[in-house]
C-alpha positions as a Markdown table, in Angstrom:
| # | Residue | x | y | z |
|---|---|---|---|---|
| 1 | Met | 60.8 | 143.9 | 154.5 |
| 2 | Asp | 64.1 | 143.1 | 152.8 |
| 3 | Tyr | 65.7 | 139.8 | 153.6 |
| 4 | Thr | 69.4 | 139.0 | 152.8 |
| 5 | Ile | 70.1 | 135.4 | 152.2 |
| 6 | Arg | 73.5 | 133.7 | 151.7 |
| 7 | Val | 73.5 | 131.1 | 148.9 |
| 8 | Ile | 76.2 | 128.5 | 149.2 |
| 9 | Ala | 76.7 | 125.7 | 146.6 |
| 10 | Thr | 78.5 | 122.5 | 147.4 |
| 11 | Asn | 81.4 | 123.4 | 145.1 |
| 12 | Leu | 82.3 | 126.6 | 147.1 |
| 13 | Ile | 80.3 | 129.0 | 145.0 |
| 14 | Ser | 78.6 | 131.5 | 147.3 |
| 15 | Gly | 77.0 | 134.9 | 147.2 |
| 16 | Thr | 74.3 | 136.9 | 148.8 |
| 17 | Val | 70.9 | 138.0 | 147.5 |
| 18 | Thr | 68.6 | 140.6 | 148.9 |
| 19 | Val | 64.9 | 140.2 | 148.2 |
| 20 | Ser | 61.8 | 142.1 | 149.3 |
| 21 | Ala | 59.1 | 139.7 | 150.8 |
| 22 | Gln | 56.3 | 139.6 | 153.3 |
| 23 | Ser | 57.8 | 136.6 | 155.1 |
| 24 | Gln | 61.0 | 134.5 | 155.4 |
| 25 | Gly | 59.2 | 131.7 | 153.5 |
| 26 | Glu | 58.4 | 134.0 | 150.6 |
| 27 | Ala | 62.0 | 135.3 | 150.6 |
| 28 | Leu | 63.4 | 131.7 | 150.3 |
| 29 | Ala | 61.0 | 130.9 | 147.5 |
| 30 | Lys | 62.1 | 134.0 | 145.6 |
| 31 | Val | 65.8 | 133.2 | 146.0 |
| 32 | Glu | 65.3 | 129.6 | 144.9 |
| 33 | Gln | 63.6 | 130.9 | 141.7 |
| 34 | Arg | 66.8 | 132.9 | 141.0 |
| 35 | Ile | 69.1 | 129.9 | 141.1 |
| 36 | Asn | 70.0 | 128.8 | 137.6 |
| 37 | Pro | 68.2 | 125.4 | 137.0 |
| 38 | Arg | 71.2 | 124.3 | 135.0 |
| 39 | Leu | 73.4 | 124.4 | 138.1 |
| 40 | Lys | 70.9 | 122.1 | 139.9 |
| 41 | Gln | 70.9 | 119.7 | 136.9 |
| 42 | Glu | 74.7 | 119.6 | 137.1 |
| 43 | Gly | 74.5 | 118.3 | 140.6 |
| 44 | Tyr | 75.1 | 121.4 | 142.7 |
| 45 | Glu | 73.2 | 121.5 | 146.0 |
| 46 | Phe | 72.4 | 124.8 | 147.6 |
| 47 | Gln | 72.2 | 125.8 | 151.2 |
| 48 | Leu | 70.3 | 129.0 | 152.0 |
| 49 | Glu | 70.8 | 130.9 | 155.3 |
| 50 | Phe | 69.3 | 134.1 | 156.5 |
| 51 | Leu | 71.6 | 137.0 | 157.3 |
| 52 | Glu | 70.5 | 140.1 | 159.1 |
| 53 | Thr | 67.5 | 141.8 | 157.5 |
| 54 | Ala | 68.4 | 145.0 | 155.6 |
| 55 | Glu | 66.0 | 146.9 | 157.8 |
| 56 | Arg | 67.7 | 145.8 | 161.0 |
| 57 | Ala | 71.1 | 146.6 | 159.5 |
| 58 | Gln | 70.1 | 150.1 | 158.5 |
| 59 | Ser | 68.6 | 150.9 | 162.0 |
| 60 | Ala | 71.8 | 149.5 | 163.6 |
| 61 | Ala | 73.9 | 151.7 | 161.5 |
| 62 | Ala | 71.9 | 154.8 | 162.5 |
């Protein structure tokens, strides 16, 4: 299943990432691995929130 997760940094950087995972926990872990470690070292804090799964969005569009 594909999960789309919004990534929001404390200094108003935001974006979305879609990852394939077996569970929401695995999806969060994959997204956290994609965040540049340098940004964390520079003091950015990240908030992750689930958006609609891609599978549900596709079926809703049909």
